CSV table of C-alpha atoms in Angstrom, one decimal:
chain,number,residue,atom,x,y,z
A,1,MET,CA,-12.9,-14.3,23.5
A,2,ALA,CA,-10.6,-11.8,26.1
A,3,GLY,CA,-12.9,-10.2,28.5
A,4,THR,CA,-12.4,-7.2,31.3
A,5,GLY,CA,-11.4,-7.9,35.5
A,6,GLN,CA,-11.6,-4.8,37.7
A,7,ALA,CA,-10.5,-4.2,41.3
A,8,ALA,CA,-12.7,-4.1,44.1
A,9,GLY,CA,-14.7,-0.4,43.9
A,10,THR,CA,-14.3,0.3,40.5
A,11,VAL,CA,-17.5,-0.1,38.4
A,12,GLN,CA,-17.5,-1.5,34.3
A,13,SER,CA,-19.5,0.5,32.7
A,14,ASP,CA,-22.1,0.7,29.6
A,15,GLY,CA,-19.5,3.3,27.9
A,16,PRO,CA,-16.7,2.6,25.6
A,17,VAL,CA,-13.2,1.9,27.4
A,18,GLN,CA,-12.2,5.1,26.3
A,19,THR,CA,-8.0,4.4,27.0
A,20,GLY,CA,-6.6,7.3,25.8
A,21,PRO,CA,-5.7,10.5,27.9
A,22,ASP,CA,-9.2,12.3,27.5
A,23,ALA,CA,-11.3,9.0,29.2
A,24,PRO,CA,-13.9,10.1,31.8
A,25,ASP,CA,-14.1,8.9,35.5
A,26,ALA,CA,-16.1,5.8,36.2
A,27,PRO,CA,-19.6,7.1,38.9
A,28,ALA,CA,-18.7,5.7,41.9
A,29,VAL,CA,-21.0,2.1,42.2
A,30,PRO,CA,-20.6,0.3,45.6
A,31,PRO,CA,-18.5,-3.2,44.3
A,32,ALA,CA,-21.1,-4.4,44.7
A,33,LEU,CA,-22.5,-3.4,41.7
A,34,THR,CA,-19.2,-4.1,39.5
A,35,VAL,CA,-20.3,-6.4,36.9
A,36,PRO,CA,-17.5,-7.7,34.0
A,37,ALA,CA,-18.2,-7.0,30.1
A,38,PRO,CA,-16.2,-8.5,27.8
A,39,VAL,CA,-14.0,-6.6,25.6
A,40,SER,CA,-12.3,-8.3,22.6
A,41,ILE,CA,-8.4,-7.4,21.4
A,42,TYR,CA,-7.8,-7.4,17.9
A,43,LEU,CA,-3.4,-7.0,16.2
A,44,ASP,CA,-3.7,-6.2,12.9
A,45,GLY,CA,-7.9,-7.7,12.3
A,46,SER,CA,-6.4,-11.0,14.6
A,47,LEU,CA,-7.8,-11.5,18.4
A,48,LEU,CA,-4.8,-10.8,21.4
A,49,LYS,CA,-5.1,-13.7,23.9
A,50,THR,CA,-4.0,-12.8,26.3
A,51,GLU,CA,-2.5,-14.2,29.0
A,52,ALA,CA,-4.7,-12.7,32.5
A,53,GLU,CA,-8.3,-11.2,31.6
A,54,PRO,CA,-7.4,-6.9,31.4
A,55,VAL,CA,-8.7,-4.8,33.8
A,56,ASN,CA,-10.7,-1.7,33.2
A,57,VAL,CA,-9.0,1.4,36.0
A,58,ASN,CA,-11.7,3.3,35.6
A,59,GLY,CA,-12.0,3.2,31.8
A,60,THR,CA,-8.4,2.7,30.8
A,61,LEU,CA,-8.0,-0.9,29.4
A,62,LEU,CA,-4.6,-2.3,31.3
A,63,VAL,CA,-3.6,-5.4,29.8
A,64,PRO,CA,-1.0,-7.9,30.2
A,65,MET,CA,2.7,-6.1,28.8
A,66,ARG,CA,4.3,-9.0,26.5
A,67,ARG,CA,1.7,-10.2,24.3
A,68,LEU,CA,0.8,-6.0,23.4
A,69,PHE,CA,4.7,-5.2,22.9
A,70,GLU,CA,5.9,-8.1,20.7
A,71,GLY,CA,2.7,-8.2,19.1
A,72,GLN,CA,3.4,-5.2,17.5
A,73,GLY,CA,7.5,-5.9,16.8
A,74,ALA,CA,8.8,-3.8,20.3
A,75,LYS,CA,11.9,-5.1,21.5
A,76,LEU,CA,11.2,-6.3,25.5
A,77,SER,CA,13.2,-6.0,29.0
A,78,TRP,CA,12.0,-5.8,31.9
A,79,ASN,CA,14.1,-5.1,35.5
A,80,ASN,CA,12.7,-6.9,37.4
A,81,THR,CA,14.6,-5.2,41.1
A,82,ASP,CA,13.9,-1.6,39.5
A,83,LYS,CA,9.6,-2.8,38.5
A,84,MET,CA,11.0,-1.6,35.1
A,85,VAL,CA,9.7,-2.2,31.4
A,86,THR,CA,11.9,-0.6,28.6
A,87,ALA,CA,10.1,-1.3,24.5
A,88,THR,CA,12.1,0.0,21.2
A,89,LYS,CA,10.5,0.1,18.0
A,90,ASP,CA,12.0,2.1,15.2
A,91,GLY,CA,13.4,4.9,16.6
A,92,ILE,CA,11.3,4.6,19.9
A,93,THR,CA,12.3,3.7,23.2
A,94,LEU,CA,9.4,3.7,25.1
A,95,THR,CA,10.4,3.5,29.7
A,96,TYR,CA,8.0,2.2,32.2
A,97,ARG,CA,8.4,2.0,36.1
A,98,ILE,CA,5.3,0.1,36.7
A,99,GLY,CA,2.8,2.2,39.4
A,100,ASP,CA,3.5,5.7,38.0
A,101,LEU,CA,1.7,7.6,36.7
A,102,THR,CA,4.0,8.6,34.4
A,103,ALA,CA,6.5,7.3,31.3
A,104,THR,CA,9.0,8.3,29.4
A,105,VAL,CA,9.0,8.1,25.2
A,106,ASN,CA,12.1,9.1,23.8
A,107,ASP,CA,13.1,11.7,27.0
A,108,ARG,CA,10.0,13.1,26.5
A,109,THR,CA,7.2,12.6,29.9
A,110,VAL,CA,4.2,11.2,28.6
A,111,PRO,CA,0.8,11.4,32.0
A,112,LEU,CA,-1.1,7.7,31.6
A,113,ASN,CA,-4.5,8.3,32.9
A,114,ALA,CA,-3.8,5.0,35.4
A,115,PRO,CA,-1.0,3.2,36.4
A,116,GLY,CA,-0.1,-0.3,35.2
A,117,GLN,CA,-0.2,-2.7,38.1
A,118,ILE,CA,0.7,-6.4,38.2
A,119,SER,CA,-1.7,-7.9,39.2
A,120,GLY,CA,-2.0,-12.4,40.2
A,121,GLY,CA,2.0,-12.5,38.8
A,122,TYR,CA,1.3,-10.8,35.8
A,123,THR,CA,2.3,-7.1,35.0
A,124,LEU,CA,-0.6,-4.6,32.9
A,125,VAL,CA,-0.1,-1.9,31.1
A,126,PRO,CA,-2.4,0.9,29.8
A,127,LEU,CA,-3.9,0.0,26.0
A,128,ARG,CA,-4.4,2.9,24.2
A,129,PHE,CA,-0.7,4.8,25.5
A,130,VAL,CA,1.2,1.4,24.7
A,131,SER,CA,-0.2,1.7,22.3
A,132,GLU,CA,-0.2,4.9,20.3
A,133,ALA,CA,3.3,5.7,21.5
A,134,LEU,CA,5.0,2.8,19.4
A,135,GLY,CA,2.5,4.4,16.2
A,136,SER,CA,-0.5,2.3,16.4
A,137,THR,CA,-4.1,3.1,15.9
A,138,VAL,CA,-6.5,2.5,18.1
A,139,ALA,CA,-10.3,2.0,18.1
A,140,TRP,CA,-12.6,1.7,20.0
A,141,ASP,CA,-15.9,-0.1,19.0
A,142,GLN,CA,-18.6,0.4,21.0
A,143,ALA,CA,-22.1,-2.2,19.9
A,144,ALA,CA,-19.2,-5.3,19.7
A,145,ARG,CA,-17.2,-4.1,22.8
A,146,THR,CA,-14.2,-4.4,20.2
A,147,VAL,CA,-10.2,-2.5,20.5
A,148,HIS,CA,-8.3,-2.7,17.7
A,149,VAL,CA,-5.2,-2.1,17.8
A,150,SER,CA,-3.6,-1.3,14.2
A,151,THR,CA,0.2,-1.0,13.3
A,152,ILE,CA,-0.2,-1.1,10.2
A,153,THR,CA,0.1,2.6,8.1
A,154,PHE,CA,-2.2,3.0,5.1
A,155,GLU,CA,0.5,5.0,3.1
A,156,THR,CA,-0.3,4.1,-0.3
A,157,SER,CA,-3.2,6.3,-2.0
A,158,ILE,CA,-5.5,5.4,-5.0
A,159,ARG,CA,-4.7,8.1,-7.3
A,160,TRP,CA,-7.3,6.7,-10.0
A,161,GLY,CA,-10.6,4.1,-9.1
A,162,VAL,CA,-9.6,1.1,-9.7
A,163,ASN,CA,-11.9,-2.9,-8.3
A,164,LEU,CA,-10.5,-4.6,-4.7
A,165,ARG,CA,-10.0,-7.9,-6.7
A,166,SER,CA,-10.8,-11.3,-4.0
A,167,SER,CA,-8.0,-12.5,-7.0
A,168,PRO,CA,-5.2,-11.9,-9.6
A,169,ASP,CA,-6.8,-11.0,-13.0
A,170,SER,CA,-4.4,-13.1,-15.1
A,171,GLY,CA,-4.5,-12.8,-18.6
A,172,SER,CA,-3.1,-14.4,-21.5
A,173,SER,CA,-0.3,-12.1,-23.0
A,174,PRO,CA,1.5,-8.8,-22.0
A,175,ALA,CA,-1.1,-6.5,-22.8
A,176,ASP,CA,-3.7,-8.5,-21.2
A,177,LYS,CA,-2.1,-9.5,-17.5
A,178,ALA,CA,-1.4,-5.3,-17.7
A,179,THR,CA,-4.0,-4.5,-18.3
A,180,PRO,CA,-7.2,-5.5,-15.8
A,181,SER,CA,-10.4,-7.1,-17.3
A,182,LEU,CA,-13.1,-3.8,-16.9
A,183,THR,CA,-15.8,-6.5,-18.4
A,184,LEU,CA,-18.3,-7.5,-15.7
A,185,VAL,CA,-19.7,-11.0,-16.5
A,186,SER,CA,-22.8,-9.2,-14.5
A,187,ARG,CA,-25.5,-11.3,-12.5
A,188,SER,CA,-27.6,-8.1,-13.0
A,189,ALA,CA,-27.5,-5.7,-15.8
A,190,ASN,CA,-23.7,-4.5,-17.0
A,191,THR,CA,-22.9,-1.6,-15.5
A,192,GLY,CA,-19.9,-1.0,-17.9
A,193,GLY,CA,-16.4,0.0,-16.7
A,194,GLN,CA,-15.7,0.0,-13.7
A,195,LEU,CA,-17.7,-1.5,-10.5
A,196,PRO,CA,-19.3,0.5,-8.2
A,197,ALA,CA,-19.4,0.3,-5.2
A,198,SER,CA,-22.7,-1.1,-4.3
A,199,ALA,CA,-22.1,-4.0,-7.0
A,200,ALA,CA,-19.3,-5.6,-4.5
A,201,GLY,CA,-19.1,-9.9,-5.9
A,202,THR,CA,-19.9,-8.3,-8.9
A,203,GLN,CA,-17.3,-11.5,-11.5
A,204,ASP,CA,-14.9,-10.3,-14.2
A,205,THR,CA,-14.1,-12.2,-16.6
A,206,GLY,CA,-11.4,-13.1,-15.7
A,207,GLY,CA,-12.8,-15.1,-12.7
A,208,SER,CA,-12.0,-12.7,-10.1
A,209,ASN,CA,-14.3,-11.9,-7.5
A,210,ILE,CA,-14.5,-7.3,-6.5
A,211,LEU,CA,-14.9,-6.8,-4.1
A,212,GLU,CA,-15.2,-3.3,-3.7
A,213,LEU,CA,-14.3,-0.3,-6.4
A,214,LEU,CA,-11.6,1.8,-3.9
A,215,PRO,CA,-12.2,5.5,-5.0
A,216,THR,CA,-9.7,8.2,-5.5
A,217,GLY,CA,-8.0,10.2,-2.6
A,218,SER,CA,-8.4,7.0,-0.5
A,219,LYS,CA,-5.7,4.5,0.7
A,220,VAL,CA,-4.4,0.9,1.8
A,221,HIS,CA,-1.6,-0.8,3.2
A,222,VAL,CA,0.5,-2.8,0.2
A,223,ILE,CA,1.7,-6.4,2.1
A,224,ARG,CA,3.2,-7.8,-1.1
A,225,GLU,CA,3.4,-7.1,-5.1
A,226,VAL,CA,2.5,-10.3,-6.9
A,227,GLY,CA,4.4,-9.7,-10.1
A,228,ALA,CA,4.5,-7.1,-12.4
A,229,PHE,CA,0.5,-5.8,-12.4
A,230,TRP,CA,-0.1,-6.2,-9.4
A,231,LEU,CA,-1.0,-5.7,-5.5
A,232,GLU,CA,-2.1,-7.3,-2.4
A,233,VAL,CA,-4.0,-4.6,0.3
A,234,ARG,CA,-5.3,-4.1,3.3
A,235,THR,CA,-7.6,-2.2,3.0
A,236,PRO,CA,-8.1,1.0,6.5
A,237,ASP,CA,-11.8,-1.5,6.7
A,238,ASN,CA,-9.5,-4.6,7.4
A,239,GLN,CA,-10.9,-6.4,3.8
A,240,THR,CA,-7.5,-7.6,1.7
A,241,GLY,CA,-7.9,-8.5,-1.1
A,242,TYR,CA,-5.4,-7.2,-5.0
A,243,ILE,CA,-5.4,-4.4,-7.5
A,244,SER,CA,-3.6,-3.1,-9.9
A,245,ALA,CA,0.0,-2.4,-9.5
A,246,LYS,CA,-0.1,0.5,-13.1
A,247,PRO,CA,1.1,3.2,-11.7
A,248,LYS,CA,-2.2,5.1,-13.0
A,249,TYR,CA,-4.1,4.0,-10.1
A,250,THR,CA,-1.3,3.8,-7.2
A,251,ASP,CA,1.4,5.7,-5.7
A,252,TYR,CA,3.5,2.7,-5.0
A,253,ALA,CA,6.7,2.3,-5.4
A,254,SER,CA,9.9,0.3,-4.9
A,255,PRO,CA,12.2,-0.8,-7.6
A,256,SER,CA,11.2,-4.6,-7.7
A,257,LEU,CA,8.2,-3.0,-8.9
A,258,ILE,CA,9.9,-1.1,-11.7
A,259,ASP,CA,12.0,-3.7,-12.7
A,260,LYS,CA,9.3,-6.1,-13.2
A,261,GLN,CA,7.5,-4.2,-15.2
A,262,ALA,CA,10.4,-2.6,-17.5
A,263,ASP,CA,11.3,-5.9,-18.1
A,264,GLU,CA,7.6,-6.8,-19.1
A,265,LEU,CA,6.8,-3.4,-20.9
A,266,ILE,CA,10.5,-4.5,-23.2
A,267,ALA,CA,9.1,-8.0,-23.4
A,268,TYR,CA,6.6,-6.9,-25.1
A,269,GLY,CA,7.8,-4.2,-26.9
A,270,GLU,CA,9.3,-6.9,-28.6
A,271,THR,CA,7.0,-8.8,-29.7
A,272,PHE,CA,7.0,-6.7,-32.1
A,273,LEU,CA,10.0,-6.4,-34.2
A,274,GLY,CA,10.1,-5.8,-37.7
A,275,THR,CA,7.1,-4.7,-37.5
A,276,PRO,CA,6.7,-2.2,-40.7
A,277,TYR,CA,7.8,1.2,-40.2
A,278,VAL,CA,4.6,4.2,-41.3
A,279,PHE,CA,5.3,7.5,-41.1
A,280,GLY,CA,2.0,8.6,-39.4
A,281,ALA,CA,0.7,5.2,-38.4
A,282,SER,CA,-2.2,5.6,-35.8
A,283,PRO,CA,-1.7,3.9,-32.6
A,284,ASP,CA,-4.8,2.3,-32.8
A,285,GLN,CA,-3.1,-0.2,-34.8
A,286,THR,CA,-0.3,-2.6,-34.9
A,287,ALA,CA,-0.1,-3.4,-37.4
A,288,SER,CA,2.6,-0.9,-38.7
A,289,PHE,CA,4.2,2.1,-36.2
A,290,ASP,CA,6.0,5.0,-36.6
A,291,CYS,CA,8.2,5.9,-34.1
A,292,SER,CA,5.9,7.3,-31.7
A,293,SER,CA,3.4,5.5,-32.0
A,294,PHE,CA,4.8,2.3,-31.2
A,295,VAL,CA,5.9,4.3,-27.7
A,296,LYS,CA,3.0,5.2,-26.7
A,297,ARG,CA,0.8,2.1,-27.3
A,298,VAL,CA,3.3,-0.6,-25.8
A,299,PHE,CA,3.1,1.5,-22.8
A,300,GLN,CA,-0.6,2.8,-22.9
A,301,ASP,CA,-1.1,-1.9,-22.7
A,302,THR,CA,1.5,-2.5,-21.0
A,303,LEU,CA,1.3,-0.2,-17.7
A,304,ALA,CA,-1.5,2.5,-18.9
A,305,VAL,CA,1.2,5.0,-19.0
A,306,ASP,CA,-1.1,7.4,-22.1
A,307,LEU,CA,1.6,9.4,-23.7
A,308,PRO,CA,0.7,12.1,-26.0
A,309,ARG,CA,1.7,11.1,-30.1
A,310,VAL,CA,3.7,12.6,-30.9
A,311,SER,CA,7.4,12.5,-29.4
A,312,TYR,CA,7.9,16.4,-29.3
A,313,ASP,CA,4.8,16.6,-26.8
A,314,GLN,CA,5.7,13.0,-25.2
A,315,ALA,CA,9.6,14.9,-24.4
A,316,LYS,CA,7.4,17.1,-21.9
A,317,GLU,CA,5.5,14.8,-20.2
A,318,GLY,CA,7.5,12.4,-17.3
A,319,THR,CA,10.7,13.8,-15.7
A,320,GLU,CA,14.9,14.9,-17.1
A,321,ILE,CA,17.7,12.7,-16.3
A,322,GLY,CA,20.7,12.0,-17.3
A,323,LEU,CA,22.4,9.5,-18.9
A,324,ASP,CA,24.6,8.2,-15.6
A,325,GLU,CA,21.3,7.9,-14.6
A,326,LEU,CA,19.6,5.9,-17.0
A,327,ARG,CA,17.3,2.2,-16.8
A,328,LYS,CA,15.3,-0.2,-18.1
A,329,GLY,CA,12.2,1.7,-19.6
A,330,ASP,CA,13.8,5.1,-20.1
A,331,LEU,CA,12.5,7.3,-22.9
A,332,LEU,CA,14.6,9.0,-24.8
A,333,PHE,CA,14.6,11.9,-27.2
A,334,PHE,CA,17.0,13.0,-30.5
A,335,GLY,CA,16.9,15.4,-33.2
A,336,ALA,CA,16.1,14.2,-36.0
A,337,ARG,CA,14.5,15.6,-39.5
A,338,ASP,CA,15.5,19.0,-38.5
A,339,LEU,CA,12.9,18.6,-36.0
A,340,ASN,CA,14.6,20.3,-32.3
A,341,ILE,CA,12.7,16.0,-31.5
A,342,GLY,CA,12.6,14.4,-34.0
A,343,HIS,CA,12.9,10.3,-32.6
A,344,VAL,CA,11.9,8.7,-29.8
A,345,ALA,CA,13.0,4.9,-28.6
A,346,ILE,CA,12.7,3.3,-25.4
A,347,TYR,CA,15.9,2.2,-22.9
A,348,ALA,CA,16.1,-1.8,-23.4
A,349,GLY,CA,19.0,-1.6,-21.3
A,350,ASP,CA,22.4,-2.9,-20.7
A,351,LYS,CA,22.7,-0.1,-23.5
A,352,LYS,CA,20.5,-0.9,-26.5
A,353,LEU,CA,17.5,0.9,-27.8
A,354,LEU,CA,14.0,-0.4,-28.7
A,355,HIS,CA,12.1,1.7,-31.0
A,356,THR,CA,11.8,2.5,-35.5
A,357,TYR,CA,12.1,4.5,-37.3
A,358,SER,CA,13.3,2.6,-41.0
A,359,GLU,CA,11.1,1.2,-43.4
A,360,LYS,CA,14.0,-1.5,-43.9
A,361,TYR,CA,14.5,-3.2,-40.5
A,362,GLY,CA,11.0,-1.6,-39.7
A,363,VAL,CA,10.4,-2.4,-35.3
A,364,ARG,CA,13.5,-3.1,-34.1
A,365,THR,CA,16.4,-3.5,-30.9
A,366,GLU,CA,19.7,-1.4,-31.9
A,367,ALA,CA,23.4,-0.8,-29.6
A,368,PHE,CA,23.2,2.9,-27.6
A,369,SER,CA,25.6,4.2,-30.1
A,370,ASP,CA,27.7,7.4,-29.9
A,371,TYR,CA,25.8,8.1,-33.3
A,372,TRP,CA,22.5,8.2,-31.5
A,373,LYS,CA,24.5,9.8,-28.1
A,374,LYS,CA,25.3,13.1,-30.2
A,375,ARG,CA,21.7,13.4,-31.7
A,376,LEU,CA,20.0,12.8,-27.9
A,377,VAL,CA,17.8,16.1,-26.5
A,378,THR,CA,17.0,14.6,-23.9
A,379,ALA,CA,16.0,11.4,-21.3
A,380,ARG,CA,12.6,11.7,-19.8
A,381,ARG,CA,10.9,8.8,-16.7
A,382,VAL,CA,7.7,8.2,-17.2
A,383,PHE,CA,6.9,5.3,-14.8
């Protein structure tokens, strides 16, 4: 654990180590009363092991510069003659001469609360100033005497309350894989549905421990995609786990995830090839379909996208796109039965349609031919 040291004549206060521009001056106390107190520094949840002890100068924490800069992804250069450090990261350029009370960030002069210094052969710089200039956040935990530096941006919003799990929930069918189990194997009473935040630690039927319920409006950082249906995420309170990647739950999207989800959507739809066509078939069963009940069922089972029942209303969902923008999983709407919109198909990629409209063929794939292009009314993207 790293500790704080001090130059003679400064004081280690009992309050938080404030390192921002509003940090108060420490009260004047004779050097003999100076008592160092340990301070730990965590960078993205891991202990930052510095080459030398941090120094508290009037409430500003100075730390060895190299690990602080490089740990936050900055490229560092040092001019030993001028004692000038330059750091660059993501369009940010920070320039600072050791000992000065100002620094330059992208040609903007910024005041410092305490100057950097060279001590014991190490170059020390203000922790909060450097971290915030590089786009990180800094938080002080007074009870634990711990500084938390986070380079992570919590960029993804939760659209619908979703359970944070200890592992992805593996299912036995495409629909199971797409729809995380929300049935709880209760250690007390079965609450059903999603787990209350107070019931963390409950296990679902897929064998995954539910860590907590992430409410609508909360933020997470996506660490990585896990297949088509899961995201490994970190929460602002530094928990890591897995949440559903279905578009209902978050606003996260990437080309790679969309491609994987579209592949799963088409693969699941193709499991119904040959299923009989029955006009007016209910989407609550899979023994038969009409065009819109097929589309509704496939999107609901695979991506939890809840479309209206009939094609006319489905054509109002999502965003209109041009034929030159088509990608797998988009919806195509056609005139049929003397209706402006009377038929819907899923674009399956490679100039093919996945749909049903005929008692002879049932669910089928076929070419997106001129026959269909002449009847096209609109194309829509719903995920």
